């Protein structure tokens, strides 16, 4: 993993990455897939290496958004976080997941992401494994295309991306063709 991390920083800081060379007019969306057993190393890398390496970057204005933290922020803003614990205790985790799926809609997610990325041109998305199955990765990526045109997106994905399939924790998800494996 250490070599992949070093290569990723080098790639992200390159002129090729910044200028979207080699994308053939595709959206600048990238997926860094990894074995879920490295989740804690990846989180550490993003916080302690990747983000600090971009702090003084004149060209890339990066922001990390953890999808699970976004859900918690939304629940706090709606004053339902404490209630969620009670619902889970009384009716079970599956019931809570179904309720959260219905309330944490794609429009809400896109609104939060859009607000948080103002003035930024590089979104680093994490936490997709922590929020599964409430939010599906392909849904987020497909909808980000509607709000971003030149903003680069780098998704850290705990599973496998074959350039045609997203397999979170080995489970097949809907196809997603418009991202590049990095």
C-alpha atoms as an extended CHARMM CRD file, in Angstrom:
* protein
*
       182  EXT
         1         1  UNK       CA              0.0000000000        0.0000000000        0.0000000000  PROA      1               0.0000000000
         2         2  UNK       CA              2.8160000000        2.4270000000        0.7780000000  PROA      2               0.0000000000
         3         3  UNK       CA              3.9340000000        2.4340000000       -2.8620000000  PROA      3               0.0000000000
         4         4  UNK       CA              0.3700000000        3.0060000000       -4.0640000000  PROA      4               0.0000000000
         5         5  UNK       CA              0.0750000000        5.9240000000       -1.6320000000  PROA      5               0.0000000000
         6         6  UNK       CA              3.3310000000        7.4860000000       -2.8940000000  PROA      6               0.0000000000
         7         7  UNK       CA              2.2640000000        6.9850000000       -6.5060000000  PROA      7               0.0000000000
         8         8  UNK       CA             -1.1240000000        8.5390000000       -5.7830000000  PROA      8               0.0000000000
         9         9  UNK       CA              0.3790000000       11.7100000000       -4.3260000000  PROA      9               0.0000000000
        10        10  UNK       CA              2.7330000000       11.9930000000       -7.2910000000  PROA      10              0.0000000000
        11        11  UNK       CA             -0.1460000000       11.4680000000       -9.7550000000  PROA      11              0.0000000000
        12        12  UNK       CA             -2.4530000000       13.9730000000       -8.0420000000  PROA      12              0.0000000000
        13        13  UNK       CA              0.2490000000       16.6470000000       -8.0760000000  PROA      13              0.0000000000
        14        14  UNK       CA              1.1220000000       16.0560000000      -11.7440000000  PROA      14              0.0000000000
        15        15  UNK       CA              0.3530000000       18.4020000000      -14.6440000000  PROA      15              0.0000000000
        16        16  UNK       CA             -1.3700000000       15.4960000000      -16.3820000000  PROA      16              0.0000000000
        17        17  UNK       CA             -3.8540000000       15.1470000000      -13.5070000000  PROA      17              0.0000000000
        18        18  UNK       CA             -4.4040000000       18.8840000000      -13.1200000000  PROA      18              0.0000000000
        19        19  UNK       CA             -4.9880000000       19.4030000000      -16.8480000000  PROA      19              0.0000000000
        20        20  UNK       CA             -7.1670000000       16.2760000000      -17.2440000000  PROA      20              0.0000000000
        21        21  UNK       CA             -4.8480000000       14.8700000000      -19.9030000000  PROA      21              0.0000000000
        22        22  UNK       CA             -5.8460000000       11.4810000000      -21.2160000000  PROA      22              0.0000000000
        23        23  UNK       CA             -9.4930000000       11.7620000000      -20.2320000000  PROA      23              0.0000000000
        24        24  UNK       CA            -10.9170000000       12.2530000000      -23.7650000000  PROA      24              0.0000000000
        25        25  UNK       CA            -13.4970000000       14.7760000000      -22.5250000000  PROA      25              0.0000000000
        26        26  UNK       CA            -14.7150000000       12.4410000000      -19.7880000000  PROA      26              0.0000000000
        27        27  UNK       CA            -15.5260000000       13.7120000000      -16.3080000000  PROA      27              0.0000000000
        28        28  UNK       CA            -12.4280000000       13.9120000000      -14.0810000000  PROA      28              0.0000000000
        29        29  UNK       CA            -13.6140000000       11.2460000000      -11.6370000000  PROA      29              0.0000000000
        30        30  UNK       CA            -11.1250000000        8.7670000000      -10.2110000000  PROA      30              0.0000000000
        31        31  UNK       CA            -11.4650000000        5.7270000000       -7.9870000000  PROA      31              0.0000000000
        32        32  UNK       CA             -8.7340000000        4.4750000000       -5.6730000000  PROA      32              0.0000000000
        33        33  UNK       CA             -9.8670000000        0.9740000000       -4.8250000000  PROA      33              0.0000000000
        34        34  UNK       CA             -8.3090000000       -1.0800000000       -2.0730000000  PROA      34              0.0000000000
        35        35  UNK       CA             -8.8030000000       -4.1670000000        0.0140000000  PROA      35              0.0000000000
        36        36  UNK       CA            -11.1370000000       -3.2460000000        2.9080000000  PROA      36              0.0000000000
        37        37  UNK       CA             -8.6270000000       -4.6930000000        5.3760000000  PROA      37              0.0000000000
        38        38  UNK       CA             -6.5300000000       -1.5610000000        4.7100000000  PROA      38              0.0000000000
        39        39  UNK       CA             -9.3480000000        0.8250000000        5.6890000000  PROA      39              0.0000000000
        40        40  UNK       CA             -7.5770000000        2.2730000000        8.7280000000  PROA      40              0.0000000000
        41        41  UNK       CA             -4.3360000000        2.7510000000        6.7710000000  PROA      41              0.0000000000
        42        42  UNK       CA             -6.2480000000        4.5300000000        3.9980000000  PROA      42              0.0000000000
        43        43  UNK       CA             -8.0130000000        6.8420000000        6.4540000000  PROA      43              0.0000000000
        44        44  UNK       CA             -4.6510000000        7.6390000000        8.0480000000  PROA      44              0.0000000000
        45        45  UNK       CA             -3.0690000000        8.2710000000        4.6420000000  PROA      45              0.0000000000
        46        46  UNK       CA             -5.8030000000       10.6800000000        3.5410000000  PROA      46              0.0000000000
        47        47  UNK       CA             -5.6750000000       12.7080000000        6.7780000000  PROA      47              0.0000000000
        48        48  UNK       CA             -1.9370000000       12.6630000000        7.4770000000  PROA      48              0.0000000000
        49        49  UNK       CA             -0.3360000000       12.4900000000        4.0260000000  PROA      49              0.0000000000
        50        50  UNK       CA             -2.6210000000       13.3080000000        1.0980000000  PROA      50              0.0000000000
        51        51  UNK       CA             -4.4650000000       16.3420000000        2.4750000000  PROA      51              0.0000000000
        52        52  UNK       CA             -1.3250000000       17.9000000000        4.0140000000  PROA      52              0.0000000000
        53        53  UNK       CA              0.5350000000       17.3930000000        0.7170000000  PROA      53              0.0000000000
        54        54  UNK       CA             -2.1070000000       19.5530000000       -0.9950000000  PROA      54              0.0000000000
        55        55  UNK       CA             -2.3630000000       22.3520000000        1.5940000000  PROA      55              0.0000000000
        56        56  UNK       CA             -0.0180000000       24.7330000000       -0.2140000000  PROA      56              0.0000000000
        57        57  UNK       CA             -0.9540000000       23.6120000000       -3.7150000000  PROA      57              0.0000000000
        58        58  UNK       CA             -1.7710000000       26.6820000000       -5.8080000000  PROA      58              0.0000000000
        59        59  UNK       CA             -3.7590000000       24.7440000000       -8.3980000000  PROA      59              0.0000000000
        60        60  UNK       CA             -5.7040000000       22.1170000000       -6.4800000000  PROA      60              0.0000000000
        61        61  UNK       CA             -8.0290000000       23.3270000000       -3.7490000000  PROA      61              0.0000000000
        62        62  UNK       CA             -8.9460000000       20.0720000000       -2.0680000000  PROA      62              0.0000000000
        63        63  UNK       CA            -11.6200000000       19.1380000000        0.4030000000  PROA      63              0.0000000000
        64        64  UNK       CA            -12.3270000000       15.7500000000        1.9240000000  PROA      64              0.0000000000
        65        65  UNK       CA            -15.9040000000       14.7390000000        2.5440000000  PROA      65              0.0000000000
        66        66  UNK       CA            -16.5660000000       11.6000000000        4.5670000000  PROA      66              0.0000000000
        67        67  UNK       CA            -19.9920000000       10.3410000000        3.5360000000  PROA      67              0.0000000000
        68        68  UNK       CA            -20.7560000000        8.9140000000        6.9680000000  PROA      68              0.0000000000
        69        69  UNK       CA            -19.8630000000       12.2020000000        8.6540000000  PROA      69              0.0000000000
        70        70  UNK       CA            -22.1140000000       13.9440000000        6.1200000000  PROA      70              0.0000000000
        71        71  UNK       CA            -24.9910000000       11.6870000000        7.1910000000  PROA      71              0.0000000000
        72        72  UNK       CA            -24.3480000000       12.4760000000       10.8560000000  PROA      72              0.0000000000
        73        73  UNK       CA            -24.2310000000       16.2080000000       10.1000000000  PROA      73              0.0000000000
        74        74  UNK       CA            -27.5300000000       15.9710000000        8.2660000000  PROA      74              0.0000000000
        75        75  UNK       CA            -29.0910000000       14.0620000000       11.1730000000  PROA      75              0.0000000000
        76        76  UNK       CA            -27.7950000000       16.6380000000       13.6840000000  PROA      76              0.0000000000
        77        77  UNK       CA            -29.1640000000       19.4860000000       11.5640000000  PROA      77              0.0000000000
        78        78  UNK       CA            -32.5520000000       17.7610000000       11.4430000000  PROA      78              0.0000000000
        79        79  UNK       CA            -32.4250000000       17.0120000000       15.1870000000  PROA      79              0.0000000000
        80        80  UNK       CA            -32.8960000000       13.2800000000       14.6210000000  PROA      80              0.0000000000
        81        81  UNK       CA            -29.5330000000       11.8310000000       15.6690000000  PROA      81              0.0000000000
        82        82  UNK       CA            -30.5870000000       10.9640000000       19.2390000000  PROA      82              0.0000000000
        83        83  UNK       CA            -33.9340000000        9.7040000000       18.0020000000  PROA      83              0.0000000000
        84        84  UNK       CA            -32.1060000000        7.3490000000       15.5880000000  PROA      84              0.0000000000
        85        85  UNK       CA            -30.4790000000        5.5410000000       18.5050000000  PROA      85              0.0000000000
        86        86  UNK       CA            -33.8620000000        5.0410000000       20.1290000000  PROA      86              0.0000000000
        87        87  UNK       CA            -35.3810000000        3.7720000000       16.8640000000  PROA      87              0.0000000000
        88        88  UNK       CA            -32.5380000000        1.3040000000       16.3860000000  PROA      88              0.0000000000
        89        89  UNK       CA            -32.8800000000        0.0380000000       19.9470000000  PROA      89              0.0000000000
        90        90  UNK       CA            -36.6550000000       -0.4100000000       19.6690000000  PROA      90              0.0000000000
        91        91  UNK       CA            -37.0910000000       -1.5430000000       16.0580000000  PROA      91              0.0000000000
        92        92  UNK       CA            -33.6720000000       -2.8250000000       14.9880000000  PROA      92              0.0000000000
        93        93  UNK       CA            -30.8460000000       -1.8170000000       12.7160000000  PROA      93              0.0000000000
        94        94  UNK       CA            -32.5280000000       -2.8860000000        9.4770000000  PROA      94              0.0000000000
        95        95  UNK       CA            -35.5670000000       -0.7300000000       10.2560000000  PROA      95              0.0000000000
        96        96  UNK       CA            -33.2840000000        2.2410000000       11.0020000000  PROA      96              0.0000000000
        97        97  UNK       CA            -31.3840000000        1.7300000000        7.7290000000  PROA      97              0.0000000000
        98        98  UNK       CA            -34.6280000000        1.7820000000        5.7570000000  PROA      98              0.0000000000
        99        99  UNK       CA            -35.7260000000        4.9980000000        7.4820000000  PROA      99              0.0000000000
       100       100  UNK       CA            -32.3460000000        6.6370000000        6.8710000000  PROA      100             0.0000000000
       101       101  UNK       CA            -32.3730000000        5.6070000000        3.1910000000  PROA      101             0.0000000000
       102       102  UNK       CA            -35.6830000000        7.3980000000        2.7990000000  PROA      102             0.0000000000
       103       103  UNK       CA            -34.6300000000       10.5400000000        4.6600000000  PROA      103             0.0000000000
       104       104  UNK       CA            -31.0250000000       10.9400000000        3.4330000000  PROA      104             0.0000000000
       105       105  UNK       CA            -32.0260000000       11.3660000000       -0.1830000000  PROA      105             0.0000000000
       106       106  UNK       CA            -29.6980000000       12.0250000000       -3.0840000000  PROA      106             0.0000000000
       107       107  UNK       CA            -30.8680000000       15.6430000000       -3.3430000000  PROA      107             0.0000000000
       108       108  UNK       CA            -29.8550000000       16.2660000000        0.2600000000  PROA      108             0.0000000000
       109       109  UNK       CA            -26.4550000000       14.6560000000       -0.2520000000  PROA      109             0.0000000000
       110       110  UNK       CA            -25.8160000000       16.7180000000       -3.3970000000  PROA      110             0.0000000000
       111       111  UNK       CA            -26.8980000000       19.9130000000       -1.6190000000  PROA      111             0.0000000000
       112       112  UNK       CA            -24.4300000000       19.3150000000        1.2200000000  PROA      112             0.0000000000
       113       113  UNK       CA            -21.6150000000       18.3910000000       -1.1650000000  PROA      113             0.0000000000
       114       114  UNK       CA            -22.3030000000       21.3840000000       -3.3840000000  PROA      114             0.0000000000
       115       115  UNK       CA            -22.2270000000       23.7600000000       -0.3990000000  PROA      115             0.0000000000
       116       116  UNK       CA            -19.0380000000       22.2510000000        1.0210000000  PROA      116             0.0000000000
       117       117  UNK       CA            -17.1480000000       22.3290000000       -2.2760000000  PROA      117             0.0000000000
       118       118  UNK       CA            -17.6920000000       26.0160000000       -3.0690000000  PROA      118             0.0000000000
       119       119  UNK       CA            -14.3060000000       27.4680000000       -4.0100000000  PROA      119             0.0000000000
       120       120  UNK       CA            -12.7880000000       23.9860000000       -4.3160000000  PROA      120             0.0000000000
       121       121  UNK       CA            -11.8000000000       22.1120000000       -7.4570000000  PROA      121             0.0000000000
       122       122  UNK       CA            -10.8350000000       18.7490000000       -5.9770000000  PROA      122             0.0000000000
       123       123  UNK       CA            -13.2170000000       16.5990000000       -3.9310000000  PROA      123             0.0000000000
       124       124  UNK       CA            -11.8270000000       13.6520000000       -2.0100000000  PROA      124             0.0000000000
       125       125  UNK       CA            -14.6840000000       11.3260000000       -1.0520000000  PROA      125             0.0000000000
       126       126  UNK       CA            -14.2390000000        8.8670000000        1.7850000000  PROA      126             0.0000000000
       127       127  UNK       CA            -16.5110000000        6.8940000000        4.0910000000  PROA      127             0.0000000000
       128       128  UNK       CA            -18.5300000000        5.0690000000        1.4320000000  PROA      128             0.0000000000
       129       129  UNK       CA            -17.9880000000        1.7770000000        3.2250000000  PROA      129             0.0000000000
       130       130  UNK       CA            -19.1380000000        3.2430000000        6.5400000000  PROA      130             0.0000000000
       131       131  UNK       CA            -22.4120000000        4.4590000000        5.0510000000  PROA      131             0.0000000000
       132       132  UNK       CA            -23.2960000000        1.3080000000        3.1180000000  PROA      132             0.0000000000
       133       133  UNK       CA            -26.1190000000        0.2200000000        2.6000000000  PROA      133             0.0000000000
       134       134  UNK       CA            -27.8130000000        3.5370000000        3.3940000000  PROA      134             0.0000000000
       135       135  UNK       CA            -26.1770000000        5.2840000000        0.4470000000  PROA      135             0.0000000000
       136       136  UNK       CA            -24.8990000000        3.5010000000       -2.6510000000  PROA      136             0.0000000000
       137       137  UNK       CA            -21.6310000000        4.6010000000       -4.2210000000  PROA      137             0.0000000000
       138       138  UNK       CA            -22.8630000000        4.5350000000       -7.8140000000  PROA      138             0.0000000000
       139       139  UNK       CA            -25.7650000000        6.8310000000       -6.8980000000  PROA      139             0.0000000000
       140       140  UNK       CA            -23.4010000000        9.4300000000       -5.4490000000  PROA      140             0.0000000000
       141       141  UNK       CA            -21.0200000000        9.2780000000       -8.4140000000  PROA      141             0.0000000000
       142       142  UNK       CA            -23.7740000000        9.4560000000      -11.0150000000  PROA      142             0.0000000000
       143       143  UNK       CA            -25.3360000000       12.4690000000       -9.3210000000  PROA      143             0.0000000000
       144       144  UNK       CA            -22.0450000000       14.2910000000       -8.8360000000  PROA      144             0.0000000000
       145       145  UNK       CA            -21.8240000000       14.4740000000      -12.6230000000  PROA      145             0.0000000000
       146       146  UNK       CA            -24.8550000000       16.7520000000      -12.4950000000  PROA      146             0.0000000000
       147       147  UNK       CA            -23.2660000000       19.2910000000      -10.1360000000  PROA      147             0.0000000000
       148       148  UNK       CA            -19.6110000000       19.1670000000      -11.2290000000  PROA      148             0.0000000000
       149       149  UNK       CA            -18.1240000000       19.7640000000      -14.6150000000  PROA      149             0.0000000000
       150       150  UNK       CA            -14.4750000000       20.6050000000      -13.9450000000  PROA      150             0.0000000000
       151       151  UNK       CA            -14.1800000000       19.5860000000      -10.3070000000  PROA      151             0.0000000000
       152       152  UNK       CA            -12.0150000000       16.5180000000       -9.8940000000  PROA      152             0.0000000000
       153       153  UNK       CA            -13.3710000000       13.7470000000       -7.7060000000  PROA      153             0.0000000000
       154       154  UNK       CA            -11.2220000000       11.0970000000       -6.0630000000  PROA      154             0.0000000000
       155       155  UNK       CA            -13.2300000000        8.3460000000       -4.3850000000  PROA      155             0.0000000000
       156       156  UNK       CA            -11.5500000000        6.0240000000       -1.9000000000  PROA      156             0.0000000000
       157       157  UNK       CA            -13.3450000000        2.7250000000       -2.4030000000  PROA      157             0.0000000000
       158       158  UNK       CA            -13.0370000000       -0.2600000000       -0.0050000000  PROA      158             0.0000000000
       159       159  UNK       CA            -13.5350000000       -2.9370000000       -2.5920000000  PROA      159             0.0000000000
       160       160  UNK       CA            -12.7680000000       -3.5140000000       -6.2330000000  PROA      160             0.0000000000
       161       161  UNK       CA            -13.3430000000       -1.2570000000       -9.2230000000  PROA      161             0.0000000000
       162       162  UNK       CA            -12.9260000000       -3.0890000000      -12.5110000000  PROA      162             0.0000000000
       163       163  UNK       CA            -13.6400000000        0.0100000000      -14.6490000000  PROA      163             0.0000000000
       164       164  UNK       CA            -17.0920000000       -1.4630000000      -15.2440000000  PROA      164             0.0000000000
       165       165  UNK       CA            -18.2040000000       -2.6790000000      -11.8110000000  PROA      165             0.0000000000
       166       166  UNK       CA            -18.0150000000       -1.3510000000       -8.2910000000  PROA      166             0.0000000000
       167       167  UNK       CA            -17.7570000000       -4.1940000000       -5.7960000000  PROA      167             0.0000000000
       168       168  UNK       CA            -17.9470000000       -2.8180000000       -2.2850000000  PROA      168             0.0000000000
       169       169  UNK       CA            -16.6860000000       -5.4480000000        0.1590000000  PROA      169             0.0000000000
       170       170  UNK       CA            -16.9730000000       -7.9440000000       -2.7060000000  PROA      170             0.0000000000
       171       171  UNK       CA            -20.6960000000       -7.2690000000       -3.3180000000  PROA      171             0.0000000000
       172       172  UNK       CA            -21.5520000000       -6.2290000000       -6.8620000000  PROA      172             0.0000000000
       173       173  UNK       CA            -23.0690000000       -2.7940000000       -7.2130000000  PROA      173             0.0000000000
       174       174  UNK       CA            -24.6060000000       -1.1340000000      -10.2580000000  PROA      174             0.0000000000
       175       175  UNK       CA            -22.2310000000       -0.4510000000      -13.0970000000  PROA      175             0.0000000000
       176       176  UNK       CA            -20.3400000000        2.7900000000      -13.2470000000  PROA      176             0.0000000000
       177       177  UNK       CA            -18.3880000000        3.4940000000      -16.4020000000  PROA      177             0.0000000000
       178       178  UNK       CA            -17.3180000000        7.1160000000      -16.1760000000  PROA      178             0.0000000000
       179       179  UNK       CA            -14.5540000000        6.9730000000      -13.5720000000  PROA      179             0.0000000000
       180       180  UNK       CA            -10.9230000000        6.1180000000      -13.9910000000  PROA      180             0.0000000000
       181       181  UNK       CA             -9.0850000000        3.6890000000      -11.7910000000  PROA      181             0.0000000000
       182       182  UNK       CA             -6.1410000000        5.4390000000      -10.2070000000  PROA      182             0.0000000000
